[in-house]
Coordinates of C-alpha atoms in Angstrom, one line a residue:
M7 CA 0.0 0.0 0.0
D8 CA 1.4 3.5 -1.0
R9 CA -0.2 5.2 2.0
L10 CA -2.5 4.7 4.9
V11 CA -4.4 8.0 4.9
K12 CA -5.5 10.7 2.5
A13 CA -5.9 14.4 3.2
D14 CA -8.9 16.2 1.6
V15 CA -6.8 19.2 0.5
K16 CA -3.7 19.7 -1.5
E17 CA -2.9 23.0 0.2
V18 CA -4.1 25.0 3.2
E19 CA -4.9 28.7 3.2
I20 CA -5.1 30.7 6.4
A21 CA -6.6 34.2 6.4
Y22 CA -4.2 36.4 8.4
E23 CA -5.7 38.9 10.7
R24 CA -3.6 41.0 13.1
S25 CA -6.3 41.1 15.8
Q26 CA -6.7 37.3 16.1
N27 CA -5.0 34.0 15.4
G28 CA -5.9 32.8 12.0
S29 CA -6.7 29.1 11.5
A30 CA -7.8 26.6 8.9
T31 CA -9.3 23.1 9.1
F32 CA -8.8 20.1 6.9
R33 CA -9.8 16.4 7.1
I34 CA -7.8 13.2 6.9
T35 CA -9.3 9.9 6.0
N36 CA -8.1 6.5 7.1
L37 CA -7.9 4.3 3.9
M38 CA -7.6 1.0 5.9
H39 CA -10.7 -1.2 5.9
T40 CA -9.9 -3.1 9.1
M41 CA -7.3 -1.3 11.1
S42 CA -7.1 2.0 13.0
V43 CA -4.3 4.4 12.0
A44 CA -2.2 6.6 14.1
I45 CA -1.6 10.1 12.8
S46 CA 1.3 12.6 13.4
L47 CA 1.2 16.2 12.2
S48 CA 4.2 18.4 12.1
I49 CA 5.0 21.8 10.4
T50 CA 8.0 23.6 9.1
N51 CA 7.7 26.4 11.7
P52 CA 6.3 24.9 14.9
S53 CA 7.0 28.1 16.8
V54 CA 4.6 29.9 14.5
F55 CA 2.0 27.3 13.8
S56 CA 0.3 24.8 16.1
F57 CA -2.2 22.0 15.8
S58 CA -5.4 21.3 17.7
Q59 CA -4.1 17.6 18.0
P60 CA -0.7 16.8 16.7
F61 CA -1.1 13.1 17.5
S62 CA -4.4 11.2 17.1
T63 CA -6.0 7.9 15.9
I64 CA -8.5 7.4 13.1
P65 CA -10.8 4.3 13.0
P66 CA -11.0 2.2 9.8
L67 CA -12.5 4.1 6.8
S68 CA -13.2 7.1 9.1
S69 CA -12.2 10.7 8.9
S70 CA -11.1 13.3 11.4
S71 CA -10.8 17.1 11.3
Y72 CA -7.6 18.9 12.2
T73 CA -7.0 22.6 12.7
V74 CA -3.8 24.4 12.1
V75 CA -3.5 27.8 13.9
L76 CA -1.2 30.7 13.3
S77 CA 0.0 31.5 16.8
D78 CA 2.7 34.0 16.1
Q79 CA 3.8 36.6 13.6
P80 CA 4.1 35.2 10.0
P81 CA 7.6 34.0 9.2
L82 CA 9.8 35.9 6.7
S83 CA 11.1 32.8 4.9
A84 CA 11.9 32.1 1.3
S85 CA 9.7 29.0 1.0
A86 CA 6.1 28.2 2.0
D87 CA 5.5 26.4 5.3
A88 CA 4.2 22.9 5.0
I89 CA 2.4 20.3 7.1
T90 CA 3.8 16.8 7.1
V91 CA 1.3 14.0 7.6
K92 CA 2.8 10.8 8.9
S93 CA 0.9 7.6 9.7
S94 CA 1.4 4.2 11.3
M95 CA -0.9 1.2 11.6
L96 CA -2.3 0.7 15.1
P97 CA -3.4 -2.9 15.7
T98 CA -4.6 -2.1 19.2
G99 CA -6.8 0.8 17.9
K100 CA -6.0 2.9 20.9
A101 CA -3.0 4.7 22.3
H102 CA -2.2 7.5 24.7
Q103 CA -0.5 10.7 23.5
D104 CA 2.8 9.7 25.0
E105 CA 2.6 6.3 23.3
L106 CA 1.9 8.0 19.9
R107 CA 4.8 10.4 20.5
R108 CA 7.1 7.4 21.1
L109 CA 5.7 5.5 18.1
F110 CA 6.6 8.4 15.7
S111 CA 9.9 9.2 17.4
R112 CA 11.3 5.9 16.1
P113 CA 11.7 6.0 12.3
G114 CA 11.4 2.8 10.4
P115 CA 9.2 0.9 8.0
H116 CA 6.2 1.2 10.3
V117 CA 6.0 5.0 9.8
F118 CA 4.5 6.2 6.5
R119 CA 4.9 9.7 5.1
D120 CA 1.5 10.1 3.5
A121 CA 1.3 13.8 2.6
T122 CA 3.1 17.2 2.5
I123 CA 0.5 20.0 2.5
P124 CA 1.8 23.6 1.7
V125 CA 0.4 26.3 4.0
Y126 CA -0.2 29.8 2.6
L127 CA -1.2 32.9 4.4
V128 CA -3.7 35.0 2.5
G129 CA -5.8 38.1 2.7
P130 CA -5.4 41.9 2.6
Q131 CA -3.8 42.1 6.1
F132 CA -1.1 39.6 5.2
A133 CA -0.5 41.5 1.9
E134 CA -0.1 44.7 4.0
Y135 CA 2.4 42.7 6.2
I136 CA 4.4 41.7 3.1
I137 CA 4.4 45.3 1.8
S138 CA 5.7 46.5 5.2
N139 CA 8.5 43.9 5.2
H140 CA 9.1 43.6 1.5
T141 CA 12.8 44.2 1.7
K142 CA 13.2 41.3 4.1
I143 CA 11.4 38.6 2.1
P144 CA 13.2 36.7 -0.6
D145 CA 11.0 36.1 -3.7
V146 CA 8.4 38.5 -2.3
S147 CA 6.3 38.3 -5.5
C148 CA 5.5 34.7 -5.0
F149 CA 4.2 35.3 -1.4
F150 CA 2.4 38.4 -2.5
N151 CA 0.5 36.7 -5.4
R152 CA -0.8 34.1 -3.0
A153 CA -1.7 36.7 -0.4
I154 CA -3.9 38.8 -2.6
C155 CA -5.9 35.8 -4.0
G156 CA -9.5 36.4 -3.2
C157 CA -9.0 40.1 -2.3
T158 CA -11.8 42.4 -3.5
G159 CA -11.1 45.3 -5.9
T160 CA -11.5 47.8 -3.1
Q161 CA -8.9 45.9 -1.1
I162 CA -6.5 45.7 -4.0
T163 CA -6.8 49.4 -4.5
G164 CA -6.1 50.0 -0.8
L165 CA -3.1 47.8 -1.0
L166 CA -1.9 49.8 -4.0
R167 CA -1.6 52.9 -1.9
S168 CA 0.6 51.0 0.6
A169 CA 2.7 49.6 -2.2
V170 CA 3.2 53.0 -3.7
L171 CA 4.4 54.3 -0.4
S172 CA 6.8 51.4 -0.1
G173 CA 8.3 52.2 -3.5
D174 CA 8.5 48.6 -4.6
Q175 CA 8.0 48.6 -8.4
N176 CA 7.0 44.9 -8.6
L177 CA 4.4 45.2 -6.0
V178 CA 2.9 48.3 -7.5
T179 CA 2.8 46.7 -11.0
N180 CA 1.4 43.5 -9.6
L181 CA -1.5 45.3 -7.9
I182 CA -2.2 47.4 -11.0
D183 CA -2.3 44.2 -13.0
H184 CA -4.8 42.7 -10.6
G185 CA -7.2 45.7 -11.0
G186 CA -5.9 48.3 -8.6
D187 CA -7.4 51.7 -9.4
V188 CA -4.4 54.0 -10.3
N189 CA -6.8 57.0 -10.2
C190 CA -8.1 56.5 -6.7
K191 CA -7.8 59.5 -4.4
D192 CA -6.9 59.9 -0.7
S193 CA -9.2 61.6 1.8
D194 CA -7.8 65.0 0.7
G195 CA -8.5 64.2 -3.0
R196 CA -4.8 63.7 -3.9
S197 CA -3.6 61.2 -6.4
L198 CA -1.3 58.3 -6.0
I199 CA 1.3 60.2 -7.8
S200 CA 1.3 62.8 -5.0
L201 CA 1.9 60.0 -2.4
A202 CA 4.7 58.6 -4.5
V203 CA 6.4 62.0 -5.0
Q204 CA 6.1 62.8 -1.3
A205 CA 7.7 59.5 -0.5
G206 CA 10.5 60.2 -3.0
H207 CA 9.9 57.0 -5.1
I208 CA 10.6 58.0 -8.7
V209 CA 10.1 54.4 -10.0
A210 CA 6.6 54.3 -8.5
V211 CA 5.9 57.7 -10.1
Q212 CA 7.0 56.4 -13.5
V213 CA 4.9 53.2 -13.2
L214 CA 1.8 55.2 -12.2
I215 CA 2.3 57.6 -15.1
A216 CA 2.7 54.7 -17.5
S217 CA -0.4 53.1 -16.2
G218 CA -2.6 56.2 -16.8
C219 CA -2.6 57.9 -13.4
V220 CA -3.5 61.6 -13.8
I221 CA -3.1 64.6 -11.5
D222 CA -5.3 67.5 -10.6
G223 CA -3.1 70.6 -10.6
S224 CA -5.4 72.4 -8.1
I225 CA -5.0 69.6 -5.6
D226 CA -1.9 67.6 -6.4
K227 CA 1.0 70.0 -5.6
V228 CA 3.5 67.5 -6.9
L229 CA 6.2 70.1 -7.8
H230 CA 5.9 71.5 -4.3
Y231 CA 6.3 68.1 -2.8
A232 CA 9.4 67.4 -5.0
A233 CA 10.9 70.8 -4.1
A234 CA 10.4 70.1 -0.4
I235 CA 12.6 66.9 -0.6
N236 CA 15.1 68.4 -3.0
R237 CA 14.3 66.1 -5.9
V238 CA 15.0 67.7 -9.3
D239 CA 14.8 64.3 -10.9
L240 CA 11.2 63.9 -9.9
M241 CA 10.4 67.4 -11.1
E242 CA 12.0 66.6 -14.5
V243 CA 9.8 63.4 -14.8
L244 CA 6.7 65.3 -13.9
C245 CA 7.3 68.2 -16.2
A246 CA 8.1 65.9 -19.1
S247 CA 5.0 63.8 -18.4
F248 CA 2.3 66.4 -17.8
E249 CA 2.2 69.2 -20.4
D250 CA -0.1 71.4 -18.4
I251 CA 1.9 71.3 -15.2
D252 CA 2.6 74.8 -13.9
V253 CA 5.9 75.5 -12.3
N254 CA 4.4 78.8 -11.0
S255 CA 1.4 77.1 -9.4
V256 CA 0.7 78.2 -5.8
D257 CA -0.3 76.2 -2.8
S258 CA -2.8 77.2 -0.1
C259 CA -0.3 79.6 1.3
G260 CA 0.2 81.2 -2.1
R261 CA 3.7 79.8 -2.4
T262 CA 5.3 78.4 -5.6
P263 CA 7.8 75.6 -5.7
I264 CA 10.5 78.3 -5.7
H265 CA 9.2 79.5 -2.4
V266 CA 9.5 76.0 -1.0
A267 CA 13.0 75.6 -2.4
A268 CA 14.1 78.9 -0.9
S269 CA 12.7 78.1 2.5
R270 CA 14.7 74.8 2.5
G271 CA 17.8 76.1 0.8
H272 CA 17.5 73.8 -2.2
V273 CA 19.3 75.9 -4.8
E274 CA 19.3 73.2 -7.6
V275 CA 15.5 73.0 -7.3
A276 CA 15.2 76.8 -7.7
R277 CA 17.5 76.7 -10.7
F278 CA 15.4 74.0 -12.4
C279 CA 12.2 76.0 -11.7
V280 CA 13.7 79.2 -13.2
S281 CA 14.9 77.3 -16.2
A282 CA 11.3 76.0 -16.7
G283 CA 9.8 79.5 -16.5
G284 CA 9.5 79.9 -12.7
K285 CA 9.3 83.4 -11.4
T286 CA 11.3 84.4 -8.3
E287 CA 9.4 87.6 -7.7
V288 CA 6.0 86.0 -6.9
L289 CA 4.7 86.9 -3.4
D290 CA 2.8 84.5 -1.1
C291 CA -0.3 85.2 0.9
D292 CA 1.9 87.0 3.5
G293 CA 3.5 89.2 0.9
S294 CA 6.8 87.4 1.2
S295 CA 9.0 86.7 -1.8
S296 CA 11.2 83.6 -2.1
L297 CA 14.1 85.9 -1.0
H298 CA 12.2 86.6 2.3
L299 CA 12.0 82.9 3.0
A300 CA 15.6 82.2 2.2
A301 CA 16.7 85.1 4.4
E302 CA 14.5 83.9 7.2
K303 CA 16.2 80.5 7.2
G304 CA 19.7 81.9 6.6
H305 CA 20.4 80.0 3.4
L306 CA 23.3 81.7 1.8
E307 CA 23.7 79.9 -1.6
I308 CA 20.1 80.3 -2.6
T309 CA 20.0 83.9 -1.4
E310 CA 22.9 84.6 -3.7
Y311 CA 21.1 82.8 -6.6
L312 CA 17.8 84.6 -6.1
L313 CA 19.6 87.9 -6.1
D314 CA 21.5 87.0 -9.3
C315 CA 18.4 86.0 -11.2
S316 CA 15.9 88.4 -9.9
Y317 CA 15.0 92.0 -10.6
C318 CA 16.9 94.3 -8.3
Y319 CA 13.7 95.4 -6.5
I320 CA 13.2 92.0 -4.9
K321 CA 15.6 93.2 -2.1
H322 CA 13.2 96.1 -1.4
V323 CA 9.9 94.3 -1.3
V324 CA 8.3 94.5 2.1
N325 CA 5.9 91.8 3.3
R326 CA 2.7 92.4 5.2
E327 CA 4.7 93.0 8.4
G328 CA 6.6 95.8 6.5
K329 CA 9.8 93.9 6.5
T330 CA 12.4 93.5 3.7
P331 CA 14.5 90.3 3.3
F332 CA 17.3 92.2 5.1
S333 CA 15.0 93.0 8.1
I334 CA 14.1 89.3 8.2
A335 CA 17.7 88.3 8.2
V336 CA 18.5 90.7 11.0
D337 CA 15.5 89.5 13.1
N338 CA 16.8 85.9 12.8
G339 CA 20.4 86.7 13.5
H340 CA 21.7 85.6 10.1
S341 CA 24.6 88.1 9.9
H342 CA 26.3 86.2 7.1
L343 CA 23.5 87.6 4.8
Y344 CA 23.9 91.2 5.8
D345 CA 26.4 92.1 3.1
L346 CA 24.3 90.6 0.4
L347 CA 21.1 92.3 1.5
H348 CA 21.8 95.6 3.3
I349 CA 23.1 97.9 0.5
G350 CA 19.8 97.8 -1.3
D351 CA 17.9 98.4 1.9
A352 CA 20.1 101.3 2.8
L353 CA 19.5 102.8 -0.6
Q354 CA 15.8 102.4 -0.2
R355 CA 15.8 104.1 3.2
A356 CA 18.0 106.9 1.9
A357 CA 15.7 107.6 -1.0
R358 CA 12.6 107.5 1.1
L359 CA 14.2 110.1 3.5
N360 CA 15.4 112.2 0.5
D361 CA 19.0 111.7 1.8
V362 CA 21.0 112.6 -1.3
N363 CA 24.4 111.9 0.4
G364 CA 23.1 108.6 1.6
V365 CA 22.0 107.7 -1.9
K366 CA 25.4 108.6 -3.3
S367 CA 27.2 106.6 -0.7
C368 CA 25.1 103.5 -1.4
L369 CA 25.6 103.8 -5.1
A370 CA 29.3 104.2 -4.6
E371 CA 29.3 100.9 -2.6
G372 CA 27.4 99.1 -5.4
G373 CA 23.8 99.6 -4.6
K374 CA 21.4 99.8 -7.5
G375 CA 18.2 101.7 -7.8

């Protein structure tokens, strides 16, 4: 005889849920007509999975149910877990657990290996677990494909958001191929591209664009997000992919990407924006120019750049508090900016006071009207 028992499944799927221990039940049938059979169940990761009864007996031509329980966090292994079903004829028909344990502890011709049953974890929560740990799992796509089996379209789309934030190209592509909606929006109405840009994942951005994801310029401030993290490469991809994207668009504070770059000292971003038609003299809702923001933070290099590429009056612009960039620099103790900013301010003050000698002195020092 090839085997003594037969399992009713070729594989076992356990729906993973973080809030409770997942489980799955299967049946084993004794194929013997006249003799009881002893059963031993073991699994690849006994510290993670457990059985309701690892040792048992099944009467002739009868079946018994067995439950495997996920009792710990899922393993991050390269291969699927598997249940091994071993059997042995039991002439007495009965045996205590200790006797069964001893029976299967002695290998020999009396012990049959009847089945090896793969165990797979499935469901959206396990898929989320894989996304969160994708860098630790070899052959992650194989596990992921099994995990999303049976997920609804809404669940697939929810997973797509997580995959985009992870930056894993294969996971993003996989979910799109399984029906994930690339044009879903978050609670603020922003696109997946916004999420990908904020996370700095250029490959995810490219996959989404290639898959037909679109942006709404009034909501998706993608150039602002890219400017904030100093990513000119992202800005290049976005400008090349969306013809109507506006490098002078403003956010809720009235700030352009150049304002964002100035506030953070990202001079290469500012250079890119200017080369794409960005205007450095735009004022935000507080009346502040990009130079005001650079001066406030004490960023020397971008202050120099903004002065080089701007109209001279940018030094003299006052915000709603009546302050020039020089005043802002003084307020914040950024003395290394004084030489760049003070001549123009002195010239402005001298002109306002009709101080002819003061005007001549400023012009002699290089101030421009």
